[in-house]
Short mmCIF file of C-alpha atoms and ligand atoms in Angstrom, two decimals:
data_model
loop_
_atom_site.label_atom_id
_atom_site.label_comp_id
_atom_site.label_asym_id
_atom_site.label_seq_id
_atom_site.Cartn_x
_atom_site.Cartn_y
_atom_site.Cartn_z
CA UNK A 1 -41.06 30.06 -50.84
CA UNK A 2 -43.27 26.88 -51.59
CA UNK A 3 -40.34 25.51 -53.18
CA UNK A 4 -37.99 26.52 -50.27
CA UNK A 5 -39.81 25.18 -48.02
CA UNK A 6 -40.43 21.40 -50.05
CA UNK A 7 -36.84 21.09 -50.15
CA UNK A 8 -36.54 21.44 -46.53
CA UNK A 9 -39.60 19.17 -45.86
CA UNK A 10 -37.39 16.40 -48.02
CA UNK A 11 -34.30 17.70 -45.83
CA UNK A 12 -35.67 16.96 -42.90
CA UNK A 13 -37.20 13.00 -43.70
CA UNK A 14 -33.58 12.66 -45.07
CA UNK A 15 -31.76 14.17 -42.01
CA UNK A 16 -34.44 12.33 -39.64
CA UNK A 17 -33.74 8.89 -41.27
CA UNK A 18 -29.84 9.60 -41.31
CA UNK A 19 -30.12 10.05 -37.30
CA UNK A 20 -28.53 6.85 -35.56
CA UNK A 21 -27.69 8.66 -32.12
CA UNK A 22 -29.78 11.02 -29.60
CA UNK A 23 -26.48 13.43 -30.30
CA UNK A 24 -27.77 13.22 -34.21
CA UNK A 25 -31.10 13.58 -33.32
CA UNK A 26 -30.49 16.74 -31.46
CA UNK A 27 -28.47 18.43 -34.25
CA UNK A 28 -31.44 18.14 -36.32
CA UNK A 29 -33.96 18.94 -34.09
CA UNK A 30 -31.34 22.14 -33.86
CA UNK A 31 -31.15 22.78 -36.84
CA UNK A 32 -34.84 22.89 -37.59
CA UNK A 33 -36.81 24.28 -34.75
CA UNK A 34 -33.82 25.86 -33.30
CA UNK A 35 -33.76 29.59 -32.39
CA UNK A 36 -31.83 30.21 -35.50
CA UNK A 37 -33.37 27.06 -37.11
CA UNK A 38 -34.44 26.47 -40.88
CA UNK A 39 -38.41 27.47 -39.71
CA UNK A 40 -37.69 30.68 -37.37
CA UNK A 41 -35.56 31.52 -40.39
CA UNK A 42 -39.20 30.68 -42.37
CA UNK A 43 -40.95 32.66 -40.13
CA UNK A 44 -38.63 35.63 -40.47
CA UNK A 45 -39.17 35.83 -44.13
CA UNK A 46 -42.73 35.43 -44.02
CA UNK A 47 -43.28 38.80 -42.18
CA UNK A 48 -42.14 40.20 -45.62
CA UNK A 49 -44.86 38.77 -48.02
CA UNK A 50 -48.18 39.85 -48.93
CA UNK A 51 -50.87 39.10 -47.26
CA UNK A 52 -52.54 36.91 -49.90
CA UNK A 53 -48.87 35.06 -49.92
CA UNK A 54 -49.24 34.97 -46.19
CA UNK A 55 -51.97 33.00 -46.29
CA UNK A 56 -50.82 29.71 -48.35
CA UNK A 57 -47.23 29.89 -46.80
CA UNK A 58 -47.96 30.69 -43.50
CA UNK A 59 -49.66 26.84 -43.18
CA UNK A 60 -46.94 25.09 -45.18
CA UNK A 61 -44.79 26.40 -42.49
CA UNK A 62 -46.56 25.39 -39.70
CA UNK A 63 -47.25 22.28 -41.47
CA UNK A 64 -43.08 21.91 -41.98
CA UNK A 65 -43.13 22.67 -38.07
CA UNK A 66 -45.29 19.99 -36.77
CA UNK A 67 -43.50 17.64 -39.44
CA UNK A 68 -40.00 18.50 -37.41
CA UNK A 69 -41.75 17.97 -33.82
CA UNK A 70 -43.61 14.44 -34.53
CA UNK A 71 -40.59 13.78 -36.59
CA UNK A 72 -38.31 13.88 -33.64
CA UNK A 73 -40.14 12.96 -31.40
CA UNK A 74 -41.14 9.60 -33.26
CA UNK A 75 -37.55 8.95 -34.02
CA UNK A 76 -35.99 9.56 -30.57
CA UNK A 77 -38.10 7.20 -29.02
CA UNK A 78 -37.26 4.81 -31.72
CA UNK A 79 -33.70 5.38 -30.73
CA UNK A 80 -34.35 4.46 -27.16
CA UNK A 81 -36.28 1.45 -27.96
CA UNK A 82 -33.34 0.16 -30.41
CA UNK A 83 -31.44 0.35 -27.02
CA UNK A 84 -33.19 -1.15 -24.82
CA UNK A 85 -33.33 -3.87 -27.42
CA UNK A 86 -29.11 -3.95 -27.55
CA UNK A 87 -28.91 -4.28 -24.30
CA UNK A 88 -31.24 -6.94 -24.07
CA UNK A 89 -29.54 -8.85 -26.82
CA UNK A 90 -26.38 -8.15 -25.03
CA UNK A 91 -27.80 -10.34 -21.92
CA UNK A 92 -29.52 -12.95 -24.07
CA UNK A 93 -25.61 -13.96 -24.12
CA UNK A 94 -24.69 -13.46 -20.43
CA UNK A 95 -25.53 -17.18 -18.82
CA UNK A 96 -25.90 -16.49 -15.25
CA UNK A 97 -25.89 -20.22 -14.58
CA UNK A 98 -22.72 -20.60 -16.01
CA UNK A 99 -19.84 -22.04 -13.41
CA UNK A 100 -17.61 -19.47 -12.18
CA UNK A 101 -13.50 -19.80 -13.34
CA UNK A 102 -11.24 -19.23 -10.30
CA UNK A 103 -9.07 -16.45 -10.48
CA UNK A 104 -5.51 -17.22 -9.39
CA UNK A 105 -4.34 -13.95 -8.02
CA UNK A 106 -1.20 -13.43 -6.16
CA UNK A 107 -0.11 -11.51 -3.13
CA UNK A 108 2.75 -9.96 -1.40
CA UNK A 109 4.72 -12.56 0.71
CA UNK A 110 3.64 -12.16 4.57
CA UNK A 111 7.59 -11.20 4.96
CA UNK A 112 7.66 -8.39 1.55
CA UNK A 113 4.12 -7.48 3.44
CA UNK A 114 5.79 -6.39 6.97
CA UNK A 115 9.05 -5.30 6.37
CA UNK A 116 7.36 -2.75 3.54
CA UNK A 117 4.73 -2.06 6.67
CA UNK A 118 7.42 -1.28 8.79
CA UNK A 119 9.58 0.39 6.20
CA UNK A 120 6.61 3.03 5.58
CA UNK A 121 6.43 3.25 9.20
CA UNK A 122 10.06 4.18 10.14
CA UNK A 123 10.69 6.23 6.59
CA UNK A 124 7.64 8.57 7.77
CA UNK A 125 9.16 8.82 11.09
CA UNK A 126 12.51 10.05 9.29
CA UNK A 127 14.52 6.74 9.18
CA UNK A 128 16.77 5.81 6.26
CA UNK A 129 16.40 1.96 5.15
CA UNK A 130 19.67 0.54 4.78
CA UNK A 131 21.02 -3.45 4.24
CA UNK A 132 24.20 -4.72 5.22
CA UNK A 133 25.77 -8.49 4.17
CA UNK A 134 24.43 -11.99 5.18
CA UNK A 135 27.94 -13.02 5.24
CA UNK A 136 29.63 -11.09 7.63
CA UNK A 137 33.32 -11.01 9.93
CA UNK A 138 33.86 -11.83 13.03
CA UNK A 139 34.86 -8.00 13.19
CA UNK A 140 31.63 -6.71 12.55
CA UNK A 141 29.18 -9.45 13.88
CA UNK A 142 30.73 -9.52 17.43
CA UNK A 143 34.46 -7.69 17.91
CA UNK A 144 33.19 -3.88 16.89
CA UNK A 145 29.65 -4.37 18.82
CA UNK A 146 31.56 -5.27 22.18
CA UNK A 147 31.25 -8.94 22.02
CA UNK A 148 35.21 -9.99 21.70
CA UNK A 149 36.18 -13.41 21.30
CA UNK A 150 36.22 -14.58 24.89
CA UNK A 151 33.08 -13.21 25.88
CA UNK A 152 29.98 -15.33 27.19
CA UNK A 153 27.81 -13.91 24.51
CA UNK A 154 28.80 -15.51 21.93
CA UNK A 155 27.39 -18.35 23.18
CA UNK A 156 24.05 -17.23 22.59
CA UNK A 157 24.62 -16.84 19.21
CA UNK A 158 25.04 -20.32 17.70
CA UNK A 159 27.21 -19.51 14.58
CA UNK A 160 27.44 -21.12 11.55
CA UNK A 161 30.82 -20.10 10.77
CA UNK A 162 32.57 -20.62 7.38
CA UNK A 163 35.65 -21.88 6.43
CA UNK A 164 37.52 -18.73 5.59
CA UNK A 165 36.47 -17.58 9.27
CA UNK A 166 33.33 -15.17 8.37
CA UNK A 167 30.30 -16.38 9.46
CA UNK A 168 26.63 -16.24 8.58
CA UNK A 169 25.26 -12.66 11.16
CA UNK A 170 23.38 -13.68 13.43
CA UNK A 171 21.66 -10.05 13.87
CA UNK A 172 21.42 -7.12 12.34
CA UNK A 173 23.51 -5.23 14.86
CA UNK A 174 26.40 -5.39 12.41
CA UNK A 175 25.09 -3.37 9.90
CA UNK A 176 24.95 -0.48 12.56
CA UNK A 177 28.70 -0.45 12.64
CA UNK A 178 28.97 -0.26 8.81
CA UNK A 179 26.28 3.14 8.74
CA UNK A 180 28.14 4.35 12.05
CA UNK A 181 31.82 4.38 10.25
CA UNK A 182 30.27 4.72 6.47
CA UNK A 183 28.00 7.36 7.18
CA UNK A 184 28.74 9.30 10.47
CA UNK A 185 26.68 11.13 12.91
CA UNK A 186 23.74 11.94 12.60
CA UNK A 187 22.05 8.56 11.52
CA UNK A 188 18.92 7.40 11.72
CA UNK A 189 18.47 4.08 10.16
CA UNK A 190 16.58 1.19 9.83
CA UNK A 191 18.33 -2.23 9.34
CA UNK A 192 15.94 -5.22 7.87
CA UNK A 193 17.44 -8.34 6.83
CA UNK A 194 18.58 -12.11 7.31
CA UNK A 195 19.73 -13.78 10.33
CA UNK A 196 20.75 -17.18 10.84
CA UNK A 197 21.14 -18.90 13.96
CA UNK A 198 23.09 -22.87 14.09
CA UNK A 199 20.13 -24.07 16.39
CA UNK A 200 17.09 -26.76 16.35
CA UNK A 201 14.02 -25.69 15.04
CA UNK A 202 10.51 -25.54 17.23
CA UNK A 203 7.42 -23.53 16.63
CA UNK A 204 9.34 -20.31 18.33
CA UNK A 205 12.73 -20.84 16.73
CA UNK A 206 13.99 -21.03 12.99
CA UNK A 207 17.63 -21.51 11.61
CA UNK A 208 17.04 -18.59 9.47
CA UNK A 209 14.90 -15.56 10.36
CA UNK A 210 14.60 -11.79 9.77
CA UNK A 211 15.34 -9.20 12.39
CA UNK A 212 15.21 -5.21 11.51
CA UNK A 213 17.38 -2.91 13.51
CA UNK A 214 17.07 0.46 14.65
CA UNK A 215 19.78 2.90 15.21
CA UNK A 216 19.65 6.69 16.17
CA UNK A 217 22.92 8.44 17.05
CA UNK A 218 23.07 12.37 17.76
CA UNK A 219 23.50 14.92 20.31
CA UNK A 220 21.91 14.33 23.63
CA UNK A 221 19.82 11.29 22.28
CA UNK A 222 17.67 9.64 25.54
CA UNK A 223 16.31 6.67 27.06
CA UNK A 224 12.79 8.86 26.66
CA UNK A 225 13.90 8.77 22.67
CA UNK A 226 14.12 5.64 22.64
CA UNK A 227 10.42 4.55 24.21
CA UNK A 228 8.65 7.45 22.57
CA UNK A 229 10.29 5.73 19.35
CA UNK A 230 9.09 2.32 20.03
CA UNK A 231 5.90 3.03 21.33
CA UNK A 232 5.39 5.27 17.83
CA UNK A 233 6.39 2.66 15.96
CA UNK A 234 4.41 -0.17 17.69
CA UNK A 235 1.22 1.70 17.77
CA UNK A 236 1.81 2.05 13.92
CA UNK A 237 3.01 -1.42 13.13
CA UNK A 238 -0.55 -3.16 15.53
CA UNK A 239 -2.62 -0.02 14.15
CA UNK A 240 -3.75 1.33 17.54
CA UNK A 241 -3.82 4.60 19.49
CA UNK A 242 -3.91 2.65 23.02
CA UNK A 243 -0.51 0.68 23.19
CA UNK A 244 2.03 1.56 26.09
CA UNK A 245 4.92 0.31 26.44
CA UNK A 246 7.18 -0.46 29.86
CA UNK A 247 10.91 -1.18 29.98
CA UNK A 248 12.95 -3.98 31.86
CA UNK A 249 16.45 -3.96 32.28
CA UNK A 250 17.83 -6.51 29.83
CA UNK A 251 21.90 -7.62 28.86
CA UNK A 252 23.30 -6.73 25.24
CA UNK A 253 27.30 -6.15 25.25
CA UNK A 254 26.74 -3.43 22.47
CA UNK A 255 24.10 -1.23 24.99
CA UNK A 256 24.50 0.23 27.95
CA UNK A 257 22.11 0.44 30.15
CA UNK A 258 20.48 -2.85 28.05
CA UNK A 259 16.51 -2.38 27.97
CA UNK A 260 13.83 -5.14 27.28
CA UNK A 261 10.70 -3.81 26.07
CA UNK A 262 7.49 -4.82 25.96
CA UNK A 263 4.30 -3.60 24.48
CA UNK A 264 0.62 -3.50 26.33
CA UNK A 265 -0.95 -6.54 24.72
CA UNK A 266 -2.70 -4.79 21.47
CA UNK A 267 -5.59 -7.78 21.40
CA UNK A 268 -7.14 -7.33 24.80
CA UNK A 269 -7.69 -5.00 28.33
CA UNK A 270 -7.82 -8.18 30.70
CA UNK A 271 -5.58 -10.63 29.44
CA UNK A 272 -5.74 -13.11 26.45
CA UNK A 273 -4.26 -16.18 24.89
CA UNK A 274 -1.90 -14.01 23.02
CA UNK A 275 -0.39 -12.50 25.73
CA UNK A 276 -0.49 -15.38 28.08
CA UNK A 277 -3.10 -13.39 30.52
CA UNK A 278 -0.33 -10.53 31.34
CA UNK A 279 -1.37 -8.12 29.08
CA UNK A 280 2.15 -7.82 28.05
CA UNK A 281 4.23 -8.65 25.32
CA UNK A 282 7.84 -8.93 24.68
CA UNK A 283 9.01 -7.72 21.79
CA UNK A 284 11.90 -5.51 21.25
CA UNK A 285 15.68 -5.16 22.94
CA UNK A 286 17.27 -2.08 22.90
CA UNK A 287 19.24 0.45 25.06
CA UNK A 288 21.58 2.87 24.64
CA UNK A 289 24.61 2.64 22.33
CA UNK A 290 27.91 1.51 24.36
CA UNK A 291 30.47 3.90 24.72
CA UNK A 292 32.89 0.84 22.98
CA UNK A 293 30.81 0.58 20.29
CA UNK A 294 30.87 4.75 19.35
CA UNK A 295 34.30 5.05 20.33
CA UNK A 296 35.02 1.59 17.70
CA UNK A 297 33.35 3.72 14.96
CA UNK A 298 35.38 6.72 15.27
CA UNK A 299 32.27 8.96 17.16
CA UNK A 300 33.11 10.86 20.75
CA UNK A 301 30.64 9.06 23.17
CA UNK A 302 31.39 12.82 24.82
CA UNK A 303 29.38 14.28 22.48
CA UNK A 304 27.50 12.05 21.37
CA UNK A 305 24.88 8.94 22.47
CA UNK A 306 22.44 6.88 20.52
CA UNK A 307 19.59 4.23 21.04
CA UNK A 308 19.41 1.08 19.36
CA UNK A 309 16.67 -0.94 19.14
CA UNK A 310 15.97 -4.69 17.93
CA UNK A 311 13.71 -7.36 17.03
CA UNK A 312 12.67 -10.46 15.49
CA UNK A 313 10.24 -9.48 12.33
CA UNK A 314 8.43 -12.94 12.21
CA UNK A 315 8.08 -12.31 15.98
CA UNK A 316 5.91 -9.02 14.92
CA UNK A 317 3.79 -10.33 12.20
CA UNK A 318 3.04 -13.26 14.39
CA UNK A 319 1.91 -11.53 17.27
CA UNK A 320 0.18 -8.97 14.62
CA UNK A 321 -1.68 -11.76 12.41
CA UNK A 322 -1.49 -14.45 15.19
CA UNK A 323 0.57 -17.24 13.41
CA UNK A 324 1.70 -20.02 15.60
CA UNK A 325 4.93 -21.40 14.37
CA UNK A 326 7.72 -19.25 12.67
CA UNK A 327 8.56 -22.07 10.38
CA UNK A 328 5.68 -20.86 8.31
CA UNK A 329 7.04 -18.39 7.19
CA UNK A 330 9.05 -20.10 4.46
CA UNK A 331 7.77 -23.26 4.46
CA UNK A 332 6.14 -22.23 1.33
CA UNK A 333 2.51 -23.67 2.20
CA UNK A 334 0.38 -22.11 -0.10
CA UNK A 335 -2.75 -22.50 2.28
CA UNK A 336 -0.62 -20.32 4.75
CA UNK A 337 0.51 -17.76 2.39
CA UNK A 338 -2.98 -17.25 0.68
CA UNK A 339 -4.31 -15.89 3.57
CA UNK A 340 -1.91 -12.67 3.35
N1 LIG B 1 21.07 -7.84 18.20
C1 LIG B 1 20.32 -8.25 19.36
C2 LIG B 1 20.05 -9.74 19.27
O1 LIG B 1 19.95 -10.26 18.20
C3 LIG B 1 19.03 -7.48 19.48
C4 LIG B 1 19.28 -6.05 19.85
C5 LIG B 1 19.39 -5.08 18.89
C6 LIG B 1 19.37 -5.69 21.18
C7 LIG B 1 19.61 -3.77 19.25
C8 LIG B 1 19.58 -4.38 21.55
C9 LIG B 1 19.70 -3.44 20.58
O2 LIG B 1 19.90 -10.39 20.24
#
């Protein structure tokens, strides 16, 4: 036993100065003074001698014992003073008077930032994003959506045309006729994309500019579709539960009846800058699909209607962000685009 019990004594100093980590520390204390440890293991075995023997082990034991508690103990608080030490020497290198390096980090374009806003919102709301061309015919921008070649509306839209006779779209509405014949009925889409315009510039009007389109075409589809659907999608877009939205008649060849509508201004109760002290805001055209333009894409206007809805996407985000002049948006001022 008294030679047992040496080795174990040596053991332990050896395991004790071999422990680096608490996790260490603990296996020896385990292994020790645990309940199936080296010294209950002692103790176990001592039951069995004499009682002369008990009394010159029985104190080497204990002796052994204490030797394991002091032992750990000493050594674990060594182990949390060498930490407290790393850490320390760890700051001794952190200069908190040294100058701060700017990060450069980017961020989404104020246009990727909208139309994915408004994507999410029309997508949850069971829409299918589609894109038609920039360049487009004369067929699809204004012949199919009931706008034929001697009609006054074409003079709002200041074309650029191109040589070979297609032109640059000057909406989006085009793209309904390609999902109308492509895809049939029903169809629920939503249309973001490029439109150009041959006109000056001023802090309301751009050359170029993005409008998105809505188009839903199925069986006994309402005016009431159509203003639930845009006040949905505007209380979304402005993040707001109190937005209403009221309808004026408006004129689009490709709708019948044509409706203007505007939103409850979203900043204010009374009337603000924003919306001019009306506490309303235009913001979308729409109405209900023209018989012409169903029966152009092959659909019975008998059986079925539609609602399509427009609007300027610069328009939104300024209103939404208040920006003051839509050639912003790609005149590429980094001050301007920071902020998104
Ligand atoms: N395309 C029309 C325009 O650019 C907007 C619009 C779209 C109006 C859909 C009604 C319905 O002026």
């Amino acid at each position: 036993m008294h030679d047992i019990i040496k080795k174990l004594e040596q053991e332990l100093h050896a395991a004790l100065q071999q422990a680096t980590s608490s996790d260490a520390l603990e296996a020896v204390r385990i292994a020790f003074l645990g309940r199936n440890g080296h010294i209950a293991k002692l103790m176990q075995q001592l039951k069995e001698l004499s009682l002369e023997d008990k009394r010159t082990v029985g104190p080497e034991i204990n002796r052994l014992k204490q030797e394991a508690e002091t032992g750990c103990l000493q050594k674990s608080e060594e182990l949390t003073h060498a930490n407290i030490r790393a850490e320390q020497e760890k700051q001794r290198f952190f200069d908190v008077t040294a100058s701060v390096r700017k990060e450069l980090t980017g961020s989404l374009h104020i246009y990727t930032r909208t139309i994915e806003d408004l994507e999410n919102i029309f997508i949850s709301m069971g829409y299918d994003v589609v894109e038609g061309p920039e360049i487009e015919t004369d067929f699809y921008n204004f012949e199919a959506l009931n706008i034929p070649a001697d009609h006054p509306a074409r003079e709002e839209h200041d074309t650029f045309w191109i040589s070979d006779g297609r032109l640059l779209r000057t909406h989006t509405s085009p793209v309904q006729i390609r999902a109308l014949t492509q895809r049939g009925t029903p169809l629920a889409i939503f249309a973001p994309g490029r439109t150009f315009r041959h006109e000056a510039t001023d802090a309301s009007h751009d050359f170029m500019f993005m409008q998105g389109e809505l188009l839903y075409v199925d069986k006994q589809v309402s005016i009431s579709n159509l203003l639930a659907t845009a006040q949905t999608f505007l209380k979304a877009f402005f993040q707001t539960d109190h937005l209403n939205v009221r309808a004026r008649p408006g004129y689009f060849p490709f709708v019948e009846p044509g409706i203007e509508i505007d939103a409850s201004c979203p900043f204010c109760t009374g009337g603000c800058s924003i919306c001019k002290r009306t506490g309303w805001i235009e913001l979308l055209g729409s109405g209900l699909v023209h018989p012409h333009v169903l029966r152009s894409c092959g659909i019975d206007p008998e059986i079925y209607s539609g609602f399509a809805l427009g609007f300027g996407i610069e328009r939104l985000a300024m209103v939404k962000y208040g920006i003051n002049d839509i050639r912003l948006f790609h005149g590429n001022n980094i001050e301007f685009l920071e902020q998104f």
